[in-house]
Coordinates of C-alpha atoms and ligand atoms in Angstrom, one line a residue:
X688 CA -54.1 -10.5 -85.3
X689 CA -54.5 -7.3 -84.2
X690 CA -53.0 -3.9 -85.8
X691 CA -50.2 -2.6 -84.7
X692 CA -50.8 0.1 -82.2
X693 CA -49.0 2.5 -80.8
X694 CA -48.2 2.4 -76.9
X695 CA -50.1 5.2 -74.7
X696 CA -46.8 5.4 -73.3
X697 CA -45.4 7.0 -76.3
X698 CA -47.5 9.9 -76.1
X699 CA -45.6 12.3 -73.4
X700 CA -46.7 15.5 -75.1
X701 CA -48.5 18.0 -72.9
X702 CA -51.8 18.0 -73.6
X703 CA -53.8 20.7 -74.7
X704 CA -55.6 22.5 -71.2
X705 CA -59.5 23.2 -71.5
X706 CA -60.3 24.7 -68.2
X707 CA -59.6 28.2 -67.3
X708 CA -57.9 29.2 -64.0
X709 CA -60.8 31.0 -62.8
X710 CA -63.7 28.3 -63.7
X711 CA -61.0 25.6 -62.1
X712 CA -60.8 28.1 -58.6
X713 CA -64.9 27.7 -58.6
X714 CA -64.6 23.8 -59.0
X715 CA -62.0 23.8 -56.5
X716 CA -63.9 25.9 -53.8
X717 CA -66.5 23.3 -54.4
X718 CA -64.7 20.7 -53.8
X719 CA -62.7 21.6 -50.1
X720 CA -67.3 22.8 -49.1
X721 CA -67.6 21.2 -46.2
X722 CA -64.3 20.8 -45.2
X723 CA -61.9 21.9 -42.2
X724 CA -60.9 24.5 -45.0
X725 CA -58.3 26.3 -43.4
X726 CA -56.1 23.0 -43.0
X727 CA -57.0 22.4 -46.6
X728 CA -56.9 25.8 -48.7
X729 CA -53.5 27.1 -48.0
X730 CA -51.8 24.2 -49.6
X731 CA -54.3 24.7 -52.8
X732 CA -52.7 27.7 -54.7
X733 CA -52.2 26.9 -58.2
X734 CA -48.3 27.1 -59.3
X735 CA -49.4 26.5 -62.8
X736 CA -52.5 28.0 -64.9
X737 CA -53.4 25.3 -66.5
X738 CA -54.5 21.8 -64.2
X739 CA -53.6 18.7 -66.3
X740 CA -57.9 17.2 -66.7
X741 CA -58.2 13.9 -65.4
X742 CA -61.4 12.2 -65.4
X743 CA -62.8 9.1 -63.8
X744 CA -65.4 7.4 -65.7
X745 CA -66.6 4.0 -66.8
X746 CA -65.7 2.4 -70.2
X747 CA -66.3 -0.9 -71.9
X748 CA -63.8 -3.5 -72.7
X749 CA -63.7 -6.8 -74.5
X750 CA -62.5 -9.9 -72.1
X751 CA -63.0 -13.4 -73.4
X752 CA -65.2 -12.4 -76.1
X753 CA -67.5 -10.7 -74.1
X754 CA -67.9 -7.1 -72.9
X755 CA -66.8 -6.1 -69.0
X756 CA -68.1 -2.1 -68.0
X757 CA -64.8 -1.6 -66.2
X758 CA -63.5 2.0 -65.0
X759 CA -61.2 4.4 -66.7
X760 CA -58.6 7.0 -65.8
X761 CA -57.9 9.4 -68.7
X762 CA -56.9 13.0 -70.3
X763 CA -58.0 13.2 -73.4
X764 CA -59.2 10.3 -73.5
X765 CA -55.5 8.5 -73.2
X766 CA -54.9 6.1 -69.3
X767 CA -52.7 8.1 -66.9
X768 CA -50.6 11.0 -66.9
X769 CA -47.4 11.5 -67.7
X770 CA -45.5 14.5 -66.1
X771 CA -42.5 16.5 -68.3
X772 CA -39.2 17.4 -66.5
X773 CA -39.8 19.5 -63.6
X774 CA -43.4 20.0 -64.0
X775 CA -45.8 20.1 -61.0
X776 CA -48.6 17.6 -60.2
X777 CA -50.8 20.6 -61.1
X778 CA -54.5 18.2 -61.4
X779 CA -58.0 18.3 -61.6
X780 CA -59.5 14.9 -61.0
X781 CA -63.5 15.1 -62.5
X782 CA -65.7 12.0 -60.9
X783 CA -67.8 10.8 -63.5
X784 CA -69.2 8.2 -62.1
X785 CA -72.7 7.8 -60.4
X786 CA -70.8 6.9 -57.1
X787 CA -68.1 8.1 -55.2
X788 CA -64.3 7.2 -55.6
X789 CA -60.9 8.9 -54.8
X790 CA -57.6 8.2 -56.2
X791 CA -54.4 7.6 -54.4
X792 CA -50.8 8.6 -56.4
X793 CA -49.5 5.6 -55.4
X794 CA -45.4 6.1 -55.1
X795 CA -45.4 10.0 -54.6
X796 CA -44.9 12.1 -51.8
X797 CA -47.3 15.0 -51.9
X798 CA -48.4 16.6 -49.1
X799 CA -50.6 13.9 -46.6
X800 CA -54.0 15.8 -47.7
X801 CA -53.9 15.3 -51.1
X802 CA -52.4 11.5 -51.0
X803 CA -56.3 10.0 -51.9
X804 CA -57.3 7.6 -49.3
X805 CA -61.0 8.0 -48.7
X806 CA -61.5 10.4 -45.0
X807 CA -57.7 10.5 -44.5
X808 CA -58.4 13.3 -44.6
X809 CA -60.7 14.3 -47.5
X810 CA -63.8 12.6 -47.9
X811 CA -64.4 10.8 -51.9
X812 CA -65.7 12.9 -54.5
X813 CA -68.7 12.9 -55.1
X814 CA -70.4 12.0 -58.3
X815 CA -69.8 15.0 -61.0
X816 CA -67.6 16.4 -58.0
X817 CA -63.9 18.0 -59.3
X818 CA -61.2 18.1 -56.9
X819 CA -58.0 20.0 -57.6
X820 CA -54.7 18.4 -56.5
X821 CA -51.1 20.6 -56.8
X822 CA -47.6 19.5 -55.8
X823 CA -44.2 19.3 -56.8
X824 CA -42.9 16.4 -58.3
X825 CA -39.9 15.4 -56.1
X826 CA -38.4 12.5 -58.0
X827 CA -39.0 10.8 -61.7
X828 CA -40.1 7.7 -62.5
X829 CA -42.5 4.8 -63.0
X830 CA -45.5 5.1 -60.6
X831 CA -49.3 4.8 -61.1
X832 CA -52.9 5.7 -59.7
X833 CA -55.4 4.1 -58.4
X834 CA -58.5 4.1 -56.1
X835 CA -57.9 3.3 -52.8
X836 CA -61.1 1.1 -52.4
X837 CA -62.6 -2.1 -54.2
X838 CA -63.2 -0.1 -57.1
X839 CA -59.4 -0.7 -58.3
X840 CA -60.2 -4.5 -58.7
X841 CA -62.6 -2.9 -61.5
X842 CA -59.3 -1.0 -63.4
X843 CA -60.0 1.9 -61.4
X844 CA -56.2 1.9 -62.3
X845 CA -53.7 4.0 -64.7
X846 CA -49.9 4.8 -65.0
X847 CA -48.0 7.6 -63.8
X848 CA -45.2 8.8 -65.4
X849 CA -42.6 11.2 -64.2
X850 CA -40.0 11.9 -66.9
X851 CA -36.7 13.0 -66.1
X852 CA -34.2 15.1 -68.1
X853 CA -32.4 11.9 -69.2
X854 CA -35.7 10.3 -70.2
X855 CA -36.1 13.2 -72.5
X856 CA -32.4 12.4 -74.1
X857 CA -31.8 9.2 -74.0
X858 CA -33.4 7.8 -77.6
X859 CA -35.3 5.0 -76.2
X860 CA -39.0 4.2 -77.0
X861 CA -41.1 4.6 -74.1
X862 CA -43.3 1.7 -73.8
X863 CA -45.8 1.0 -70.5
X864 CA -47.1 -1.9 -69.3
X865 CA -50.0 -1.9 -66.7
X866 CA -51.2 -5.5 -65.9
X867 CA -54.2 -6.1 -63.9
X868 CA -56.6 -9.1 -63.0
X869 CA -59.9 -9.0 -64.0
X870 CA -63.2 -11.1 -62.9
X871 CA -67.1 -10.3 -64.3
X872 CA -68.1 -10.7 -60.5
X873 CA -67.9 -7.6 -59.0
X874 CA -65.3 -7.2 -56.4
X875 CA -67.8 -7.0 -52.9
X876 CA -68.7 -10.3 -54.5
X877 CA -65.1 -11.7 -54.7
X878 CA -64.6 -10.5 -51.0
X879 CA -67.9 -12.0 -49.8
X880 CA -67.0 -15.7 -50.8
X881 CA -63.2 -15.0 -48.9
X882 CA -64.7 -13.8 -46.2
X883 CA -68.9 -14.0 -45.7
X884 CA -70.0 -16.2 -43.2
X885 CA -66.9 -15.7 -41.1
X886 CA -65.4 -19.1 -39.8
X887 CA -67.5 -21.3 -42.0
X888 CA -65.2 -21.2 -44.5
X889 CA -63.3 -24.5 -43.7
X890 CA -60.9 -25.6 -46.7
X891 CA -61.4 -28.8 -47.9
X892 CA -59.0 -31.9 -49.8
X893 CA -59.0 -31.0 -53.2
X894 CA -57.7 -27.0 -52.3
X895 CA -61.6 -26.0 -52.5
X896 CA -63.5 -23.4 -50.3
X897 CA -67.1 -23.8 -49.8
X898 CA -68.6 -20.9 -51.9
X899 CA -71.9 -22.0 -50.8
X900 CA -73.3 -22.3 -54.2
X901 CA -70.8 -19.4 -56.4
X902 CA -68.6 -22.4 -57.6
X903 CA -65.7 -23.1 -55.7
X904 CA -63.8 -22.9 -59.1
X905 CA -63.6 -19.4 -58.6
X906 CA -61.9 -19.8 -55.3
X907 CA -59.4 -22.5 -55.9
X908 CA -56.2 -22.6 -53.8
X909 CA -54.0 -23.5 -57.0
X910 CA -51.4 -25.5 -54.6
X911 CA -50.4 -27.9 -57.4
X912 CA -47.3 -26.1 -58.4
X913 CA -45.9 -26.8 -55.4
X914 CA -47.0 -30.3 -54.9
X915 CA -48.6 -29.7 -51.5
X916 CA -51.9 -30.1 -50.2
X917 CA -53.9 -27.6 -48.8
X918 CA -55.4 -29.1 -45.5
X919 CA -53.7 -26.3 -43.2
X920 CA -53.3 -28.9 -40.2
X921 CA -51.7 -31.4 -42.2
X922 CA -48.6 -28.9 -43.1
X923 CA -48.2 -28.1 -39.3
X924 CA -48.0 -23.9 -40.4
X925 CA -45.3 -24.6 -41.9
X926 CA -43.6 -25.8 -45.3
X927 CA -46.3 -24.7 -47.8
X928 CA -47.9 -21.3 -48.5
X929 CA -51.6 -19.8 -49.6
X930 CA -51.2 -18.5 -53.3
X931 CA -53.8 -16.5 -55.4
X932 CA -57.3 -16.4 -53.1
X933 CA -59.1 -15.5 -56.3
X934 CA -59.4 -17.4 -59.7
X935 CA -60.2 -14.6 -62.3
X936 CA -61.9 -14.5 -65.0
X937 CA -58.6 -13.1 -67.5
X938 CA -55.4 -11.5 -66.4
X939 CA -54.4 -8.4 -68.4
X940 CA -51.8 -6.8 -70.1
X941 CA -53.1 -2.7 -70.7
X942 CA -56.3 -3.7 -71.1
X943 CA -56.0 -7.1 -73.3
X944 CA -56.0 -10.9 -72.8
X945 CA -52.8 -12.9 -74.1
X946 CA -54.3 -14.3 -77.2
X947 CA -55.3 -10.5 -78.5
X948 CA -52.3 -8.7 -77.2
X949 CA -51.5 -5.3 -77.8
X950 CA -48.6 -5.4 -80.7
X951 CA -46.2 -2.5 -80.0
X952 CA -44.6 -1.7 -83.5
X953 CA -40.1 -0.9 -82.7
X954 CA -37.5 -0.6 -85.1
X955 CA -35.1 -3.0 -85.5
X956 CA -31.8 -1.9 -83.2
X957 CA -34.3 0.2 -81.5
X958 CA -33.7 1.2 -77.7
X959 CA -36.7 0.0 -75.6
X960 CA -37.4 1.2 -71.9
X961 CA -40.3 -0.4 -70.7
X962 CA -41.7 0.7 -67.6
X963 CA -44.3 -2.0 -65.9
X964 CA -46.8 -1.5 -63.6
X965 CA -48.5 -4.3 -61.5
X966 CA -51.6 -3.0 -61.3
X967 CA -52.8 -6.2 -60.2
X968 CA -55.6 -6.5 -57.1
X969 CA -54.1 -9.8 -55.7
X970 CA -51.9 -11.0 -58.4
X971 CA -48.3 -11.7 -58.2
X972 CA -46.8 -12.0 -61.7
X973 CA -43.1 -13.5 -62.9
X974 CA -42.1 -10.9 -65.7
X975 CA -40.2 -12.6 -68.8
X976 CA -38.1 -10.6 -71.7
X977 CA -37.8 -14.5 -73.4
X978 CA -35.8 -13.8 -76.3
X979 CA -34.1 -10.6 -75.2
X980 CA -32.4 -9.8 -72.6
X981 CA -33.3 -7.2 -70.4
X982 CA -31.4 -4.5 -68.0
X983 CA -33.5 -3.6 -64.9
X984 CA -32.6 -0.4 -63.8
X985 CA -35.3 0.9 -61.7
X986 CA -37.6 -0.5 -59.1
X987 CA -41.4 1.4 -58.2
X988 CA -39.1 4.5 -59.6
X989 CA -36.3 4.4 -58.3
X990 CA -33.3 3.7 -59.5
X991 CA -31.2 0.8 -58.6
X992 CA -27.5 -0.7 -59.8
X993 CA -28.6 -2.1 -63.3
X994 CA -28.9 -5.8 -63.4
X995 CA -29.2 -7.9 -66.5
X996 CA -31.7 -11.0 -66.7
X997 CA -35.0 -12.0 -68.7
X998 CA -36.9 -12.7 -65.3
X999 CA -38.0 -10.6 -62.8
X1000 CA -40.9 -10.9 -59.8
X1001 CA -43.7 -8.2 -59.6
X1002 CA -45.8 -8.4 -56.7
X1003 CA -48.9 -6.1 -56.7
X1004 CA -48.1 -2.5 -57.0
X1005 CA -44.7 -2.9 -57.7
X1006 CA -43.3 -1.6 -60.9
X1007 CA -40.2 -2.5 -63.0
X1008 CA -38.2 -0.4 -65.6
X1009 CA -36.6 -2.6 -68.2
X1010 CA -33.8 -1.2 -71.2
X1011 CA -34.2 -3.4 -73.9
X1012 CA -32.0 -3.7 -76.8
X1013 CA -34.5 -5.0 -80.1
X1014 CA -31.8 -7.2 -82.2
X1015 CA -30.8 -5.9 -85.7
X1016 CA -32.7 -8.3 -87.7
X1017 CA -35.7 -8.0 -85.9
X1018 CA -38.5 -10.0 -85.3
X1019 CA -41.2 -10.3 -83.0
X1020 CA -40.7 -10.4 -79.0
X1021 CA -43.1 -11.4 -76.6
X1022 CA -42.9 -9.8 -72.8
X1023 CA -44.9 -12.1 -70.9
X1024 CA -46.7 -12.0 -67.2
X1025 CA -46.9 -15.4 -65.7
X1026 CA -49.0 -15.3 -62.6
X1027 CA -47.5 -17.0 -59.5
X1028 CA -48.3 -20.6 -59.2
X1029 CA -50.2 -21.4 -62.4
X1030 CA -50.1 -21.7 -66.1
X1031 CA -51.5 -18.0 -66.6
X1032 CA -50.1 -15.6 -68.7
X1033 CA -50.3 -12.5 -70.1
X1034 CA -48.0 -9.2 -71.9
X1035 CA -47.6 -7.4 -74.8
X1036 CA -45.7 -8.0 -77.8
X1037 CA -42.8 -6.0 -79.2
X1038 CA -42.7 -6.3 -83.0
X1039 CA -40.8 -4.6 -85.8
X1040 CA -42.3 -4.2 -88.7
X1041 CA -43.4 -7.2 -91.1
X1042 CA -42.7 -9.6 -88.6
X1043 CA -45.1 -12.0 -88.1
X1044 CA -46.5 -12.2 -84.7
X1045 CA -47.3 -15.9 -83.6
X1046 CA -50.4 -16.5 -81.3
X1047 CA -49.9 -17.1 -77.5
X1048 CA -51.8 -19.0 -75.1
X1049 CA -53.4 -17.7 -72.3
X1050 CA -52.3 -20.6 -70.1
X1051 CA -49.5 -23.3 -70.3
X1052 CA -48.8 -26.7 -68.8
X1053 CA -45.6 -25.3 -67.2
X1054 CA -46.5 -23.5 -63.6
X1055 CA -44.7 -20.6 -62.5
X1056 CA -43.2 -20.7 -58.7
X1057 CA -44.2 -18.8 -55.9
X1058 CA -42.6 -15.7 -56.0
X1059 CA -39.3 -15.2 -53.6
X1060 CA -36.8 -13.0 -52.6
X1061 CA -34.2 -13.8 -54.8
X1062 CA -34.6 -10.5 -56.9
X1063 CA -34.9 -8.6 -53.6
X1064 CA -32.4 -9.4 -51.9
X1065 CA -29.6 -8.9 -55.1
X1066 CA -31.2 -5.4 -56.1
X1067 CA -28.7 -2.4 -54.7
X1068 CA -30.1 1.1 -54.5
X1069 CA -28.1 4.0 -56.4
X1070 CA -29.4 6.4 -53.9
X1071 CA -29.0 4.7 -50.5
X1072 CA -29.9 6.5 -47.4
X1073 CA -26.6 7.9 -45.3
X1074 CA -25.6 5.6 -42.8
X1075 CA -26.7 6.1 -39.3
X1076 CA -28.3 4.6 -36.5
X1077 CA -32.1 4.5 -36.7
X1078 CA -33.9 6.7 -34.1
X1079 CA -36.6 4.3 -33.7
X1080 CA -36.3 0.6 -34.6
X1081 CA -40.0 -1.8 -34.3
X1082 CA -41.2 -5.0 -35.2
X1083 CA -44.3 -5.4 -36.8
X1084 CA -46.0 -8.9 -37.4
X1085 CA -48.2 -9.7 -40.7
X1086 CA -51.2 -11.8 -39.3
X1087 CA -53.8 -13.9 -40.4
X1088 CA -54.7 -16.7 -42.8
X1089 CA -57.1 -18.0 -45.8
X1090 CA -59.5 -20.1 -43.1
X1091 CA -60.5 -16.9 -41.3
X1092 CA -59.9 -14.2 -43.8
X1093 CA -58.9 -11.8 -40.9
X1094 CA -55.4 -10.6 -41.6
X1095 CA -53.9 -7.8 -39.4
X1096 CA -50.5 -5.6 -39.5
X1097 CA -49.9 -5.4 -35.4
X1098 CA -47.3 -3.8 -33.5
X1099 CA -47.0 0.0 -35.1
X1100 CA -50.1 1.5 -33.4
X1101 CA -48.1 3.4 -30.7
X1102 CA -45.9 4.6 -32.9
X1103 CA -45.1 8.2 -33.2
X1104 CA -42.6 9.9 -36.0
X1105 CA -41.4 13.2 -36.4
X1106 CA -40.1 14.4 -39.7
X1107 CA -36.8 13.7 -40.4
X1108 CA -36.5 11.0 -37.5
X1109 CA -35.0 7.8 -39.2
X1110 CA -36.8 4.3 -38.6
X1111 CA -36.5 0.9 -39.3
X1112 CA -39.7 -1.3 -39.2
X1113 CA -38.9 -5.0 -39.4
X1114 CA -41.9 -6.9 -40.6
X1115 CA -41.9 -10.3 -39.5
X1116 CA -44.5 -12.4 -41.9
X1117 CA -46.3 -14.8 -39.0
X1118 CA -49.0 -16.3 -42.2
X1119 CA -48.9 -18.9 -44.7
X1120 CA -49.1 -16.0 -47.6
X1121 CA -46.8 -13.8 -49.0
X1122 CA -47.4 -9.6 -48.4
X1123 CA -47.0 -6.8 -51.0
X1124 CA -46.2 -4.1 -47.9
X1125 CA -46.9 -0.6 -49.1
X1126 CA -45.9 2.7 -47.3
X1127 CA -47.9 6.0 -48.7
X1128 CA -46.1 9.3 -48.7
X1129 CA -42.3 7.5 -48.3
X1130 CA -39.6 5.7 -50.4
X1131 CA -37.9 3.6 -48.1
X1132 CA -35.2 1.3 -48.8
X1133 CA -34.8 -2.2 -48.2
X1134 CA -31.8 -3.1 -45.5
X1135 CA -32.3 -6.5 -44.3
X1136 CA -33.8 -10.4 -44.9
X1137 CA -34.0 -13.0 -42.2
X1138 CA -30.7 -11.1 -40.5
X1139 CA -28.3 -10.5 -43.3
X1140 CA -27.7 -6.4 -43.4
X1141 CA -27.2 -4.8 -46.6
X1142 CA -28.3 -1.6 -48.9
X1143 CA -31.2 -3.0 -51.0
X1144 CA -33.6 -1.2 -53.4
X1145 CA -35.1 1.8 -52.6
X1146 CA -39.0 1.3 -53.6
X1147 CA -42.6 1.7 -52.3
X1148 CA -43.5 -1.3 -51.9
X1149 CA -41.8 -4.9 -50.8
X1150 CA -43.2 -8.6 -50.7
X1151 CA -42.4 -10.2 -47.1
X1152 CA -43.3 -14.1 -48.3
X1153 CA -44.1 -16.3 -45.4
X1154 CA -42.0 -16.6 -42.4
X1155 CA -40.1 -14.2 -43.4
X1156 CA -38.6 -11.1 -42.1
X1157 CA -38.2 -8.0 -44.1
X1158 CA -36.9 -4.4 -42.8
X1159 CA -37.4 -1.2 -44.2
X1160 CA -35.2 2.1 -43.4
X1161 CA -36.5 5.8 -44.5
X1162 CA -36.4 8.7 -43.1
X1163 CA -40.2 9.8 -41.8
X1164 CA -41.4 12.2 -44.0
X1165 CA -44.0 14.9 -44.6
X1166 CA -46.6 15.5 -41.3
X1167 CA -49.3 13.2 -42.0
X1168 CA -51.3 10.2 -40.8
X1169 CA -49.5 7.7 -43.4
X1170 CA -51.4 4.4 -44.4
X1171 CA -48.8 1.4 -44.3
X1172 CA -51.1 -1.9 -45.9
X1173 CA -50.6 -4.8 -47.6
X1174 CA -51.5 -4.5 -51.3
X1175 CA -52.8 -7.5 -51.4
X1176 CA -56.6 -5.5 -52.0
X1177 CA -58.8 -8.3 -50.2
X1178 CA -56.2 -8.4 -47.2
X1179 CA -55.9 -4.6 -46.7
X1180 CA -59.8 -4.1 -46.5
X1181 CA -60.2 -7.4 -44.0
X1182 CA -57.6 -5.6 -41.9
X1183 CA -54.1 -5.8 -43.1
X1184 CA -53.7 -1.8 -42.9
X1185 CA -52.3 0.4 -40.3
X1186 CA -51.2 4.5 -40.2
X1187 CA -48.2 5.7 -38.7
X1188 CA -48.6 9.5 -37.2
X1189 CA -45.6 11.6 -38.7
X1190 CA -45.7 14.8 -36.7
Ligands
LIG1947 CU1 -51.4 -9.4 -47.7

């Protein structure tokens, strides 16, 4: 079994700064070269001295017994940041890489230029390239990072933490989970057999696309939890869904496969608040506390009337924070991932010391479901928007399906926002596969399914499963030209991505 070792999460101490304000200036002049710099510069005047170093490099795991070069976001050497109380996102992001990349703050609201999606408006970095990034930190909570291109299906992918003052106070352990899907085939390879050769990709009996030679194994339509076949005319579009495009190689839980997991040592009576991150590139997972029993109290960061349970669905890019109570006696508590519609697993394991820590299996007989919107549609923002009637009111439809791999997010693009303006988008889900709906720059909260009104979850992020509509209200934000996408990662770069212009 593995040693105990201690959660990154843990490890909230500022971290010693290496770079100097003037060398950092250099850098950053550098960096905006090139650029329409007097729309950039003005908003680059360091607050703080000392930028927070995070570097983009490469680094090689163990999966399945064999090594994977995946990517790595780290200070000092540790995944993620984690911000203190009231401290500004005062960063300089280092590309180490021999190619380009960028890195999108997925869940906060800086201003549009530095929000990281590649020539919206800053172009990637370049390799060696350091770009500073400085903004206040408007709300705390769980959010993460990650590249807004292909490159995240490699783990180009890290928490972000924003403490609060209560955080600080309250005596819980801090414990992070960031769970991601991981294949040996690089990702333009994964995209290539869902969608090369458009229109030749027919599905066939047995829930099996032609991979034309890659093994359709990789590419099975894992139906079988729902006792349906997969022949698309058969159902009529309607009565079954598409689940899980891509069969990976391992699903993991910070970094680790289910039968090695990391063992995070707590004390018995301890006070746990574990804050997980789907990281995932198209992988919905079914969180499980087994044993204990768990109070969510926070959804993609913000907070939300707590709710106690032991299960709890995670679509990609959504995150969770859980308070967990470890029992007096102790012992040894899994917190397990079970992807959608299969056996597949993965977590962490909570452990106090001495006990023993059985072994888990990567995959069981038992399939999980789909996910739904049972969770959703329970969950009740402590920070609702003030009523009042939206300004501007849309409906966008969520197109496409698996035969074509063409998916689209229609009926936004004449839409024009002004700050402040409030909006409700109601996305009506018109394909056989459920959509992780992300909105950059915005919290927006959740205020109706299928018709029936109410004050759900505030969050970044919400699944719209099939034939299904879902409607967001927020208040448009900070002038920008916002991406709105599913997180779905193969759907958003076949077309599942739209802006909306906030003037
Ligand atoms: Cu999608």
């Amino acid at each position: 079994m593995s040693p105990l070792r201690d959660s990154g999460a843990n490890d909230h101490i500022m971290k010693a700064k290496t770079m100097n304000r003037r060398e950092f200036l250099k850098t950053a002049g550098l960096a905006v070269g090139g650029l329409a710099a007097s729309q950039f510069v003005p908003r680059l005047g360091f607050a703080a001295p000392n930028p927070r170093q995070l570097t983009i490099d490469t680094r090689t795991l163990e999966v399945n017994g064999k090594a994977a070069t995946v990517y790595g976001l780290t200070e000092n050497g540790k995944p993620g940041l984690t911000f203190a109380p009231g401290e500004r996102f005062t960063v300089a992001l280092s590309n180490r890489l021999k190619e380009d990349t960028i890195v999108h703050w997925h869940g906060l609201t800086p201003p549009w230029e530095q929000d990281g999606v590649a020539d919206n408006p800053l172009p990637m970095l370049k390799p060696g390239e350091t770009r500073p990034y400085d903004f206040a930190l408007e709300e705390a909570g769980t959010f993460w990072m990650h590249a807004h291109t292909l490159q995240e299906q490699n783990l180009l992918a890290a928490p972000l933490i924003v403490h609060s003052k209560e955080d600080l106070s309250a005596d819980r352990q801090e414990v992070v989970i960031l769970l991601h899907d991981f294949s040996f085939k690089p990702a333009e390879e994964l995209l290539a057999a869902l969608n090369g050769g458009k229109g030749s990709h027919t599905m066939h009996g047995g829930h099996q696309m032609d991979m034309g030679g890659m093994g359709g194994k990789q590419m099975q339509h894992d139906m079988k939890s729902m006792g349906s076949g997969h022949d698309m005319s058969a159902m009529g579009g309607m009565g079954a869904m598409d689940l899980n495009d891509i069969e990976y190689d391992a699903y993991l839980a910070n970094d680790r496969t289910l039968d090695d997991p990391e063992v995070v040592k707590v004390e018995k009576g301890g006070r746990v608040r574990l804050r997980i991150i789907n990281g995932a590139a198209s992988t919905a997972f079914h969180l499980k506390t087994g044993k204990l029993s768990a109070k969510l109290v926070a959804v993609d960061g913000h907070p939300v009337v707590a709710m106690t349970g032991d299960t709890f669905t995670m679509s990609m890019a959504q995150r969770i924070d859980l308070d967990i109570d470890i029992p007096q006696d102790g012992g040894a508590f899994p917190i397990l991932a079970l992807r959608e519609g299969t056996g597949d697993r993965t977590g962490i394991v909570l452990a106090t010391a001495g006990a023993k820590v059985e072994r888990l299996r990567v995959k069981t007989e038992a399939k999980a479901p789909p996910l739904d919107l049972t969770l959703e549609a329970t969950l009740r923002s402590t920070t609702p928007l003030t009523e009042r009637r939206a300004d501007k009111s849309v409906m966008a439809h969520l197109t496409g399906d698996m035969a074509s791999y063409q998916w689209a997010l229609e009926g936004l693009e004449n839409l024009k926002l002004k700050s402040g303006e409030r909006v409700e988008i109601a996305m009506m889900n018109m394909s056989m596969m459920a959509h992780p709906m992300h909105l950059h720059g915005h919290a927006f909260q959740v205020v109706d399914i299928d018709g029936k009104r109410f004050a759900g979850a505030t969050r970044d992020t919400v699944l719209v499963p099939p034939m299904k509509t879902v409607t967001i209200a927020f208040d448009a934000g900070k002038p920008g030209h916002w991406p709105f996408h599913c997180h779905h990662l193969y759907h958003m770069v076949t077309g599942m991505m739209t802006h909306l212009e906030v003037s």
